[in-house]
Coordinates of C-alpha atoms in Angstrom, one line a residue:
Chain A
M1 CA 20.8 18.8 -1.7
N2 CA 20.1 18.1 1.9
T3 CA 17.7 15.2 2.4
I4 CA 15.9 13.9 5.6
V5 CA 14.9 10.4 5.4
C6 CA 12.4 8.8 7.8
V7 CA 12.9 5.3 8.6
K8 CA 11.3 2.5 10.8
L9 CA 12.4 -0.8 12.2
V10 CA 9.8 -3.5 11.7
P11 CA 9.6 -7.2 12.4
E12 CA 10.2 -9.6 9.5
V13 CA 7.1 -11.8 9.3
A14 CA 7.4 -13.7 6.0
D15 CA 7.7 -17.5 7.0
A16 CA 7.3 -16.6 10.6
E17 CA 4.6 -18.4 12.7
L18 CA 2.8 -15.4 14.4
V19 CA 1.3 -15.9 18.0
L20 CA -1.1 -13.4 19.6
L21 CA -0.7 -12.1 23.2
E22 CA -3.7 -13.5 25.3
D23 CA -5.4 -10.2 25.5
G24 CA -5.2 -9.7 21.7
S25 CA -3.5 -6.4 22.1
D26 CA -0.2 -7.4 20.0
I27 CA 1.8 -10.3 18.6
E28 CA 4.6 -12.1 20.5
R29 CA 7.6 -10.1 19.2
E30 CA 10.6 -11.6 21.1
D31 CA 11.5 -14.1 18.4
L32 CA 11.0 -12.0 15.4
V33 CA 13.9 -10.7 13.5
L34 CA 13.7 -6.8 13.1
D35 CA 14.9 -5.0 9.9
I36 CA 14.5 -1.7 8.1
N37 CA 11.0 -1.3 6.6
E38 CA 11.3 -2.5 3.1
W39 CA 9.9 0.7 1.6
D40 CA 12.4 2.8 3.8
S41 CA 15.4 1.0 2.4
F42 CA 14.4 2.2 -1.1
A43 CA 14.0 5.8 0.5
V44 CA 17.4 5.8 2.0
E45 CA 19.1 4.5 -1.3
E46 CA 17.3 7.3 -3.1
A47 CA 18.5 9.9 -0.5
V48 CA 22.0 8.7 -0.8
R49 CA 21.8 8.7 -4.7
L50 CA 20.7 12.2 -4.7
K51 CA 23.5 13.1 -2.3
E52 CA 26.0 11.4 -4.8
A53 CA 24.5 13.4 -7.8
H54 CA 23.9 16.8 -6.2
G55 CA 26.1 16.9 -3.0
G56 CA 24.8 17.8 0.5
E57 CA 23.9 15.7 3.5
V58 CA 21.5 12.9 4.4
T59 CA 19.9 12.7 7.8
A60 CA 18.1 9.6 8.8
V61 CA 15.3 10.0 11.5
T62 CA 13.5 7.4 13.3
L63 CA 10.9 7.3 16.2
G64 CA 11.6 4.2 18.1
D65 CA 13.2 2.6 21.2
D66 CA 16.9 1.7 21.7
D67 CA 16.7 -1.2 19.3
A68 CA 15.6 1.2 16.5
E69 CA 19.1 2.6 16.5
D70 CA 19.9 -0.5 14.3
V71 CA 17.7 1.0 11.5
L72 CA 19.6 4.3 11.8
R73 CA 23.1 2.4 11.7
R74 CA 21.9 0.7 8.6
A75 CA 21.0 4.0 7.0
L76 CA 24.3 5.4 8.0
A77 CA 26.1 2.4 6.6
M78 CA 24.1 3.0 3.3
G79 CA 25.6 6.5 3.1
A80 CA 23.6 8.8 5.5
D81 CA 25.7 11.2 7.3
R82 CA 23.6 11.9 10.5
A83 CA 21.1 10.0 12.4
V84 CA 18.3 11.3 14.9
R85 CA 16.3 9.1 17.2
I86 CA 13.1 10.3 18.7
D87 CA 12.4 8.2 21.8
A88 CA 9.2 6.3 21.3
A89 CA 8.4 5.9 24.9
A90 CA 6.2 9.0 25.1
F91 CA 4.4 8.0 21.9
A92 CA 3.1 4.7 23.2
G93 CA -0.4 4.0 21.8
T94 CA -0.4 7.1 19.5
D95 CA -1.7 7.1 15.9
A96 CA -0.2 8.0 12.6
M97 CA -0.9 11.7 13.3
G98 CA 1.0 11.6 16.6
I99 CA 4.0 9.9 14.8
A100 CA 3.9 12.6 12.2
R101 CA 3.9 15.3 15.0
G102 CA 6.9 13.7 16.5
L103 CA 8.8 13.6 13.2
A104 CA 7.7 17.2 12.3
A105 CA 9.1 18.4 15.6
A106 CA 12.4 16.8 15.1
I107 CA 12.7 17.8 11.4
R108 CA 11.5 21.5 11.9
G109 CA 14.6 23.8 12.2
R110 CA 16.9 21.6 10.2
P111 CA 18.0 22.7 6.9
F112 CA 16.6 20.5 4.1
D113 CA 15.5 20.4 0.5
L114 CA 13.7 17.1 0.5
V115 CA 12.0 14.8 3.1
L116 CA 11.7 11.1 1.9
A117 CA 9.9 8.3 3.6
G118 CA 8.7 5.0 2.6
A119 CA 5.0 4.9 1.1
Q120 CA 4.0 2.7 4.1
A121 CA 5.3 0.5 6.9
A122 CA 5.4 -3.2 6.6
D123 CA 4.0 -3.7 10.1
D124 CA 0.7 -1.7 10.5
G125 CA 0.5 -0.5 6.9
W126 CA -1.5 2.6 7.3
A127 CA 0.4 4.6 4.6
A128 CA -0.4 7.8 6.3
V129 CA 2.5 9.3 8.2
G130 CA 4.2 10.8 5.0
P131 CA 1.4 13.0 3.8
M132 CA 0.4 14.0 7.3
L133 CA 4.2 15.0 7.9
A134 CA 4.0 17.1 4.7
Q135 CA 1.0 19.0 6.0
L136 CA 2.6 19.6 9.3
L137 CA 5.8 21.0 7.7
A138 CA 3.5 22.9 5.1
L139 CA 5.4 21.1 2.2
P140 CA 4.1 20.2 -1.2
Y141 CA 4.2 16.3 -1.4
A142 CA 3.7 13.3 -3.6
T143 CA 3.2 9.7 -2.6
L144 CA 4.0 6.2 -4.2
V145 CA 7.0 7.8 -6.1
V146 CA 8.9 5.5 -8.5
G147 CA 11.0 8.2 -10.2
I148 CA 12.7 11.3 -8.9
E149 CA 14.5 14.0 -10.9
V150 CA 15.8 17.1 -9.3
A151 CA 16.5 20.3 -11.3
G152 CA 16.3 24.1 -10.9
G153 CA 14.8 24.3 -7.5
K154 CA 12.0 21.7 -8.5
V155 CA 11.5 18.0 -8.4
R156 CA 9.7 16.0 -11.1
V157 CA 8.5 12.7 -10.0
E158 CA 6.4 9.8 -11.4
R159 CA 3.7 8.4 -9.0
E160 CA 2.7 4.7 -9.5
L161 CA -1.1 4.4 -10.2
E162 CA -3.2 1.3 -11.0
S163 CA -2.9 -0.7 -14.2
S164 CA 0.7 0.1 -15.4
C165 CA -0.2 3.9 -15.5
R166 CA 2.0 6.6 -13.9
E167 CA 1.2 10.1 -13.0
K168 CA 3.9 12.9 -13.6
V169 CA 4.1 15.5 -11.0
E170 CA 6.2 18.5 -10.5
L171 CA 6.8 19.9 -7.1
D172 CA 8.6 23.1 -5.7
L173 CA 11.4 22.3 -3.3
P174 CA 11.5 21.9 -0.4
A175 CA 9.1 19.0 -0.8
L176 CA 8.1 15.5 0.8
L177 CA 8.1 12.4 -1.2
T178 CA 7.0 8.9 -0.2
V179 CA 8.8 6.2 -2.0
Q180 CA 7.3 3.0 -3.6
T181 CA 9.4 -0.2 -3.8
G182 CA 11.3 -0.8 -6.9
I183 CA 12.2 2.8 -7.4
N184 CA 16.0 1.7 -7.3
Q185 CA 18.1 -1.3 -6.1
P186 CA 19.1 -0.6 -2.7
R187 CA 22.8 -1.1 -2.0
Y188 CA 24.0 -4.1 0.0
V189 CA 25.5 -3.2 3.3
S190 CA 27.6 -5.8 5.1
V191 CA 27.4 -6.5 9.0
M192 CA 30.9 -4.9 8.9
G193 CA 29.6 -1.8 7.3
I194 CA 26.8 -1.5 10.0
R195 CA 29.3 -2.1 12.8
K196 CA 31.6 0.6 11.4
A197 CA 28.7 3.1 11.4
R198 CA 28.6 2.7 15.3
A199 CA 31.4 5.3 15.3
I200 CA 28.9 7.8 14.2
A201 CA 27.0 9.3 17.2
I202 CA 23.1 9.1 17.0
E203 CA 21.4 12.4 18.1
Q204 CA 18.7 11.7 20.8
S205 CA 15.6 13.7 20.6
A206 CA 13.1 13.4 23.5
A207 CA 9.4 14.0 23.0
G208 CA 9.5 16.5 26.0
A209 CA 12.1 18.7 24.2
L210 CA 10.1 18.7 21.0
G211 CA 7.4 20.9 22.6
L212 CA 4.5 18.6 21.7
G213 CA 1.2 19.9 23.3
E214 CA -2.3 19.3 22.0
G215 CA -3.5 16.2 23.9
G216 CA 0.2 15.1 24.2
P217 CA 1.9 12.6 21.8
R218 CA -0.2 9.7 23.0
A219 CA -3.4 11.0 21.6
S220 CA -5.1 8.5 19.1
C221 CA -8.1 8.4 17.0
V222 CA -8.3 4.6 17.8
A223 CA -10.1 3.8 21.1
G224 CA -9.9 0.1 20.9
R225 CA -7.8 -2.4 19.1
R226 CA -8.0 -6.3 19.2
L227 CA -6.0 -8.5 16.9
F228 CA -7.0 -11.8 15.5
L229 CA -5.4 -14.4 13.3
P230 CA -7.2 -15.1 10.0
E231 CA -8.0 -18.7 9.8
K232 CA -5.2 -20.4 8.0
G233 CA -5.8 -21.6 4.5
K234 CA -9.3 -20.5 4.5
G235 CA -10.6 -20.9 1.2
A236 CA -7.9 -23.2 -0.1
Q237 CA -8.1 -27.1 0.0
M238 CA -4.7 -27.9 1.3
L239 CA -3.0 -30.9 -0.3
S240 CA -1.2 -33.0 2.1
G241 CA 0.8 -36.4 2.2
S242 CA 4.1 -37.2 0.6
M243 CA 5.6 -34.9 -2.1
E244 CA 4.8 -37.6 -4.6
A245 CA 1.1 -37.8 -3.5
I246 CA 0.7 -34.1 -3.4
C247 CA 2.1 -33.6 -6.8
G248 CA 0.1 -36.4 -8.1
R249 CA -3.0 -34.9 -6.9
A250 CA -2.0 -31.5 -8.1
A251 CA -1.4 -32.9 -11.5
E252 CA -4.7 -34.5 -11.6
I253 CA -6.4 -31.1 -10.7
I254 CA -4.5 -29.3 -13.5
R255 CA -5.5 -32.0 -15.9
E256 CA -9.3 -31.8 -15.0
R257 CA -9.2 -28.0 -15.2
V258 CA -7.2 -27.3 -18.4
G259 CA -7.3 -30.6 -20.0
G260 CA -3.6 -31.4 -19.4
V261 CA -0.9 -29.1 -20.2
K262 CA 1.1 -28.6 -23.4
Chain B
M1 CA -28.7 12.2 10.9
S2 CA -25.6 13.4 9.2
E3 CA -24.9 12.0 5.8
I4 CA -22.3 9.7 4.4
L5 CA -20.0 11.1 1.7
V6 CA -18.4 8.9 -0.9
L7 CA -15.5 10.4 -2.8
C8 CA -15.9 9.0 -6.4
E9 CA -12.7 8.4 -8.4
H10 CA -12.4 9.0 -12.0
R11 CA -9.4 8.9 -14.4
R12 CA -9.2 9.8 -18.1
G13 CA -12.9 10.3 -18.4
A14 CA -14.1 7.1 -16.6
L15 CA -15.3 6.5 -13.2
R16 CA -13.2 3.8 -11.3
E17 CA -15.0 0.6 -10.2
V18 CA -14.0 1.2 -6.6
S19 CA -16.4 4.1 -6.5
F20 CA -19.3 1.9 -6.9
E21 CA -18.0 -0.5 -4.3
L22 CA -17.7 2.4 -1.8
L23 CA -21.3 3.6 -2.6
A24 CA -22.6 0.1 -2.0
L25 CA -20.8 0.1 1.4
G26 CA -22.1 3.6 2.1
R27 CA -25.6 2.3 1.4
R28 CA -25.1 -0.5 4.0
L29 CA -23.7 1.8 6.6
A30 CA -26.6 4.3 6.1
G31 CA -29.0 1.7 7.0
G32 CA -32.0 3.7 5.6
E33 CA -31.4 6.4 8.2
R34 CA -28.8 8.5 6.6
A35 CA -28.3 9.9 3.1
V36 CA -25.6 8.6 1.0
C37 CA -23.9 11.2 -1.1
A38 CA -21.7 10.6 -4.2
L39 CA -19.1 13.3 -4.2
L40 CA -17.6 14.0 -7.7
L41 CA -14.8 16.6 -8.2
G42 CA -14.2 17.2 -11.9
H43 CA -14.5 19.6 -14.8
G44 CA -17.3 18.8 -17.2
A45 CA -18.2 15.8 -15.0
A46 CA -21.8 16.0 -15.1
V47 CA -21.9 13.1 -17.5
L48 CA -20.0 11.1 -14.8
G49 CA -22.4 12.3 -12.1
E50 CA -25.4 10.7 -14.0
K51 CA -23.8 7.3 -13.8
L52 CA -23.8 7.6 -9.9
C53 CA -27.5 8.5 -9.7
A54 CA -28.7 5.0 -9.0
A55 CA -26.3 4.2 -6.3
A56 CA -26.7 7.4 -4.2
D57 CA -29.4 9.6 -2.7
R58 CA -27.6 12.7 -4.0
V59 CA -24.8 13.5 -6.3
L60 CA -22.6 16.4 -5.2
L61 CA -20.7 18.0 -8.0
V62 CA -17.8 20.3 -7.6
E63 CA -16.5 21.6 -10.8
D64 CA -13.4 23.6 -11.6
A65 CA -10.7 23.4 -14.3
G66 CA -8.2 22.5 -11.5
L67 CA -10.3 19.4 -10.6
D68 CA -10.3 17.9 -14.2
A69 CA -7.9 15.2 -13.0
Y70 CA -6.7 14.2 -9.5
D71 CA -4.3 16.9 -8.3
A72 CA -3.6 17.0 -4.6
E73 CA -3.8 20.7 -3.9
P74 CA -7.0 21.6 -5.6
Y75 CA -8.6 18.4 -4.4
L76 CA -7.7 19.1 -0.8
A77 CA -9.1 22.6 -1.0
A78 CA -12.3 21.4 -2.5
L79 CA -12.8 18.5 0.1
E80 CA -12.0 20.7 2.9
A81 CA -14.6 23.2 2.0
V82 CA -17.0 20.3 1.4
I83 CA -16.4 18.8 4.8
L84 CA -16.6 22.2 6.6
A85 CA -20.0 23.0 4.8
R86 CA -21.6 19.6 5.3
R87 CA -20.1 17.9 8.4
P88 CA -20.7 14.4 7.2
A89 CA -20.6 11.5 9.6
L90 CA -18.2 9.6 7.3
L91 CA -16.2 10.3 4.2
L92 CA -15.4 7.1 2.3
V93 CA -12.3 7.2 0.1
A94 CA -10.8 4.4 -1.9
H95 CA -7.4 3.0 -0.5
S96 CA -6.0 3.6 -4.1
A97 CA -3.2 5.7 -5.5
V98 CA -5.5 8.7 -5.2
G99 CA -6.9 7.9 -1.7
M100 CA -3.5 7.1 -0.3
D101 CA -2.2 10.4 -1.5
L102 CA -5.2 12.5 -0.5
A103 CA -6.7 11.0 2.6
P104 CA -3.9 11.4 5.1
A105 CA -3.2 14.9 3.9
L106 CA -6.8 15.9 4.2
A107 CA -7.0 14.4 7.7
A108 CA -4.1 16.5 8.7
R109 CA -5.3 19.6 7.1
A110 CA -9.0 19.4 8.3
G111 CA -8.1 17.7 11.8
L112 CA -10.2 14.7 11.1
P113 CA -9.6 11.1 12.5
L114 CA -8.3 8.9 9.8
V115 CA -8.3 5.0 9.6
T116 CA -6.8 3.6 6.4
D117 CA -6.9 0.4 4.2
C118 CA -10.2 -1.0 5.9
L119 CA -11.5 -4.4 4.6
D120 CA -14.8 -3.9 6.6
V121 CA -16.4 -1.0 8.2
Q122 CA -19.4 -1.0 10.7
L123 CA -21.4 1.9 12.1
A124 CA -23.7 1.0 15.1
Q125 CA -25.2 3.8 17.3
G126 CA -22.7 6.2 15.6
A127 CA -19.8 4.1 16.8
L128 CA -17.4 3.3 14.0
E129 CA -15.6 0.0 14.0
V130 CA -13.4 -1.3 11.1
V131 CA -11.4 -4.3 10.3
R132 CA -7.8 -4.1 8.8
R133 CA -4.8 -6.3 8.2
E134 CA -1.5 -5.9 9.6
L135 CA 1.9 -7.6 9.1
A136 CA 1.7 -8.4 5.5
G137 CA -1.9 -9.6 5.8
K138 CA -1.1 -12.2 8.4
V139 CA -2.8 -10.5 11.4
G140 CA -6.3 -9.0 11.4
A141 CA -7.2 -6.0 13.6
R142 CA -10.5 -4.9 14.8
L143 CA -10.4 -1.1 15.6
R144 CA -12.9 1.0 17.5
L145 CA -12.6 4.7 16.6
A146 CA -13.0 7.4 19.2
A147 CA -16.2 9.4 18.8
A148 CA -16.0 12.3 16.3
G149 CA -18.1 14.5 14.1
T150 CA -16.6 13.3 10.9
H151 CA -14.5 10.2 10.4
L152 CA -12.3 9.7 7.3
V153 CA -12.0 6.0 6.3
T154 CA -10.1 4.6 3.3
V155 CA -11.4 1.2 2.0
R156 CA -9.4 -1.4 0.2
P157 CA -10.6 -2.0 -3.3
G158 CA -12.2 -5.3 -4.0
C159 CA -13.8 -5.9 -0.6
F160 CA -17.4 -4.9 -1.5
P161 CA -19.7 -5.8 -4.5
A162 CA -20.2 -2.8 -6.7
A163 CA -23.4 -0.9 -6.7
P164 CA -25.2 -0.6 -9.9
Q165 CA -24.4 2.2 -12.5
G166 CA -26.7 4.6 -14.3
G167 CA -30.3 5.4 -13.2
K168 CA -32.0 8.7 -12.7
A169 CA -33.1 8.6 -9.1
A170 CA -30.9 11.1 -7.4
A171 CA -30.6 14.8 -7.9
V172 CA -27.3 16.3 -9.1
E173 CA -26.5 19.3 -6.7
R174 CA -23.6 21.7 -7.7
L175 CA -21.5 22.9 -4.9
P176 CA -19.2 26.1 -5.1
A177 CA -15.6 25.5 -6.6
P178 CA -12.8 26.0 -4.1
D179 CA -10.8 29.1 -3.6
R180 CA -7.8 29.0 -5.8
G181 CA -5.3 30.8 -3.4
S182 CA -2.9 29.4 -1.0
R183 CA -1.9 26.3 -3.0
R184 CA 1.4 24.6 -2.3
G185 CA 3.6 23.9 -5.1
R186 CA 2.5 20.7 -6.7
R187 CA 1.4 20.4 -10.3
L188 CA 0.1 17.4 -12.3
L189 CA 1.9 17.2 -15.7
G190 CA 0.2 14.2 -17.2
Y191 CA 0.1 10.4 -17.4
A192 CA 2.5 7.9 -18.8
D193 CA 1.6 4.3 -19.6
L194 CA 4.2 1.7 -19.1
A195 CA 5.2 -0.1 -22.5
L196 CA 3.9 -3.4 -23.1
G197 CA 6.3 -6.2 -22.8
D198 CA 7.2 -9.0 -25.2
V199 CA 4.2 -11.1 -23.9
D200 CA 0.7 -10.2 -23.1
I201 CA 0.3 -12.1 -19.7
S202 CA -3.4 -11.2 -19.6
A203 CA -4.1 -13.3 -22.7
A204 CA -2.2 -16.5 -21.4
P205 CA -4.7 -19.4 -20.5
V206 CA -2.1 -20.8 -18.0
L207 CA 0.1 -18.7 -15.9
V208 CA 3.0 -19.8 -13.7
A209 CA 3.7 -16.9 -11.3
V210 CA 6.9 -16.6 -9.1
G211 CA 7.3 -14.5 -6.1
R212 CA 9.8 -13.4 -3.3
G213 CA 10.2 -17.1 -2.3
V214 CA 12.3 -17.8 -5.4
G215 CA 15.1 -16.3 -3.3
K216 CA 17.8 -15.2 -5.8
P217 CA 17.8 -14.7 -9.6
E218 CA 19.8 -17.9 -10.2
N219 CA 16.8 -19.8 -8.9
L220 CA 14.5 -18.3 -11.6
A221 CA 15.7 -20.8 -14.2
A222 CA 14.0 -23.6 -12.3
V223 CA 10.7 -21.9 -12.6
E224 CA 11.3 -20.9 -16.2
S225 CA 12.0 -24.4 -17.2
F226 CA 8.8 -25.7 -15.4
A227 CA 6.7 -23.1 -17.1
R228 CA 8.2 -24.1 -20.5
A229 CA 7.8 -27.8 -19.9
V230 CA 4.2 -27.4 -19.1
G231 CA 3.5 -24.9 -21.7
A232 CA 2.6 -21.9 -19.4
T233 CA 3.6 -18.2 -19.6
L234 CA 5.7 -16.9 -16.7
C235 CA 4.6 -14.0 -14.6
C236 CA 5.5 -12.7 -11.2
S237 CA 4.6 -10.7 -8.1
R238 CA 5.9 -7.3 -7.2
P239 CA 9.2 -8.2 -5.4
V240 CA 10.5 -10.0 -8.5
A241 CA 9.9 -7.1 -10.8
D242 CA 11.2 -4.6 -8.2
K243 CA 14.4 -6.4 -8.2
G244 CA 14.6 -6.5 -12.0
W245 CA 14.5 -10.3 -12.2
L246 CA 11.7 -10.1 -14.5
P247 CA 10.3 -7.2 -16.6
K248 CA 7.5 -5.0 -15.1
S249 CA 5.3 -6.1 -17.9
R250 CA 5.2 -9.6 -16.3
Q251 CA 3.9 -8.2 -12.9
V252 CA 0.5 -9.3 -11.9
G253 CA -1.4 -7.0 -9.5
T254 CA -2.9 -3.7 -8.8
S255 CA -0.2 -1.7 -10.3
G256 CA 0.7 -4.1 -13.2
S257 CA -1.8 -6.4 -15.0
V258 CA -5.0 -8.0 -14.0
V259 CA -5.2 -11.6 -15.2
K260 CA -8.1 -14.1 -15.5
P261 CA -6.5 -17.3 -16.9
K262 CA -7.9 -20.9 -16.6
L263 CA -5.2 -22.0 -14.4
Y264 CA -2.8 -19.9 -12.1
L265 CA 0.1 -21.7 -10.4
A266 CA 1.6 -19.3 -7.8
F267 CA 5.1 -20.4 -6.4
G268 CA 6.6 -18.6 -3.4
I269 CA 3.9 -15.8 -3.5
S270 CA 2.9 -14.8 -0.1
G271 CA -0.4 -13.0 -1.3
A272 CA -0.1 -9.4 -0.7
Y273 CA -3.6 -7.9 -1.5
Q274 CA -2.2 -5.9 -4.4
H275 CA -1.2 -9.1 -6.0
V276 CA -4.4 -10.9 -5.1
A277 CA -6.4 -8.2 -6.7
G278 CA -4.7 -9.0 -10.0
M279 CA -5.3 -12.9 -10.1
R280 CA -8.2 -13.7 -7.7
Q281 CA -10.5 -14.0 -10.9
A282 CA -8.5 -16.9 -12.2
E283 CA -10.6 -20.0 -12.7
T284 CA -8.4 -22.2 -10.7
I285 CA -5.5 -21.2 -8.4
I286 CA -3.0 -23.5 -6.9
A287 CA -0.5 -22.0 -4.6
V288 CA 2.8 -23.3 -3.3
N289 CA 4.4 -21.5 -0.4
K290 CA 6.5 -23.0 2.4
D291 CA 4.7 -20.7 5.0
P292 CA 1.1 -22.3 5.8
S293 CA 0.0 -19.0 7.2
A294 CA 0.6 -17.1 4.0
P295 CA -2.4 -15.0 2.9
I296 CA -2.2 -16.5 -0.6
F297 CA -3.8 -19.7 0.8
E298 CA -6.9 -17.6 1.5
V299 CA -7.5 -17.0 -2.1
A300 CA -6.2 -20.1 -3.7
H301 CA -8.4 -23.0 -4.5
Y302 CA -5.7 -25.5 -3.7
G303 CA -2.7 -25.1 -1.6
I304 CA 0.6 -26.9 -1.1
A305 CA 2.5 -25.8 2.0
A306 CA 6.0 -26.9 0.9
D307 CA 9.4 -25.7 -0.6
M308 CA 8.6 -24.6 -4.1
F309 CA 11.9 -26.1 -5.2
E310 CA 10.8 -29.6 -4.2
V311 CA 7.4 -29.2 -5.9
L312 CA 8.7 -27.9 -9.1
P313 CA 10.5 -31.0 -10.5
A314 CA 8.0 -33.5 -8.8
L315 CA 4.9 -31.7 -10.4
Q316 CA 6.9 -31.2 -13.8
A317 CA 7.5 -34.9 -13.8
R318 CA 3.9 -35.9 -13.2
L319 CA 2.6 -33.4 -15.7
T320 CA 4.9 -34.3 -18.5
R321 CA 4.7 -38.1 -17.9
A322 CA 2.8 -39.7 -20.8
S323 CA -0.6 -40.5 -19.6

């Protein structure tokens, strides 16, 4: 059971005060902490569990700059055997399809039974690369997967639908799955564990060597992009003052609305 | 002018509400100049097609046993054929469990430009512009799409008021069923519903909801005791259920329960749209989050930008004090 798992390094934005660049092309990224995309950590854990159950190897692949090697080291520390980085420089400004082409070129030719990816990335949230990659690799696929069972050259999965409903799907292997959060509990890896993973060489894969033609990897369906910060607390009346005053007012509101509690 | 196609979603014999939202958006984008066509893939689905007549200029029906329920391969084959035959200006698809599965694969297969999870869509002089959110909803993005014959757009559910159902205005047109060859190996086996939990959170008049901000499972006790003291039912957002700190049956949101309590007190919930979709209809929402830019404050009626662990005891004391 050889699994390739696609991973991405993303900024952590919970509790961060985000600032836009003056031209609205991006946010200020310098002070943001980077970490593995949350969905991808579940995908890596799933890949490692499949290896533990069925044998084989796990290869982590990312498309990113030098810093993105951190996400590969995390995957290695979690139990991946190999890591491949596609240099992102040639892909600047590309869209989901461009990213999928880069990943497809790096994956093609490697032996695998399964490709796993996070259902979406926490930063731009397109949720598009996984199914696109499946098309480029001519694989059956399923998205938003919350349960995986491999047996007899097939994989049975559960997809998470709306309203506590799940869809059961069977796929022939090799296949591609995108993983939803909560499918497992990703194992903890220590800083020491990540440091140890430095001993494993990361394979470099340049866009030029991947033979990407057709408009080049920079092609995008997006012609213009301008960011804005949504108005803070728009809609909510923010309660301010001392903690005592805030909670006094909140208690009044609660009493008004539900006639007191208990 | 080329038409706007709206893929209408159905599950277990019922159309999904989002289909009518997309039809309303399609109508707005058509601006009286383009036809809005409701596209329905199914088996014995003519009865569903009738419900779409008021909201569309035409209802296009593709029927085949393989299209009875959403199944990626037959759906992709059918949609690719429809797009090739009709060359619509726009195909609108919900950013739902079906749309997220289908649209990117269709874009890759049919060579269409795709933009996903749009909160707004504008079509002016044939130029397509959309509004999205990035970075956990904290940043907005206005995108202008490069010119193309057909654009594929997925739209976030809940962003547009639904078009009316029923009516007899539109004609139902049957399109040929797709070729059954060359399908990749994926088969739909069926559906499973998650078991109900010990408590039906959708029936509770007062809910105390806890999110990622609780930090660690040991901290849950403080929220539980607050909920008990004020007579509320405890529920949670996705990260808390994902970690197994509370059962999945307590999860509020798109994939869990939709709740409409009199009062919803949200502690440490950032406000991912999947969560918001499950609680925005609460009569009164009070949100506590230490991040003043958390998107939860866009939907809450009252906001407290503070540490939930300072608010919990202070608010509990105020609420339980004899008045």
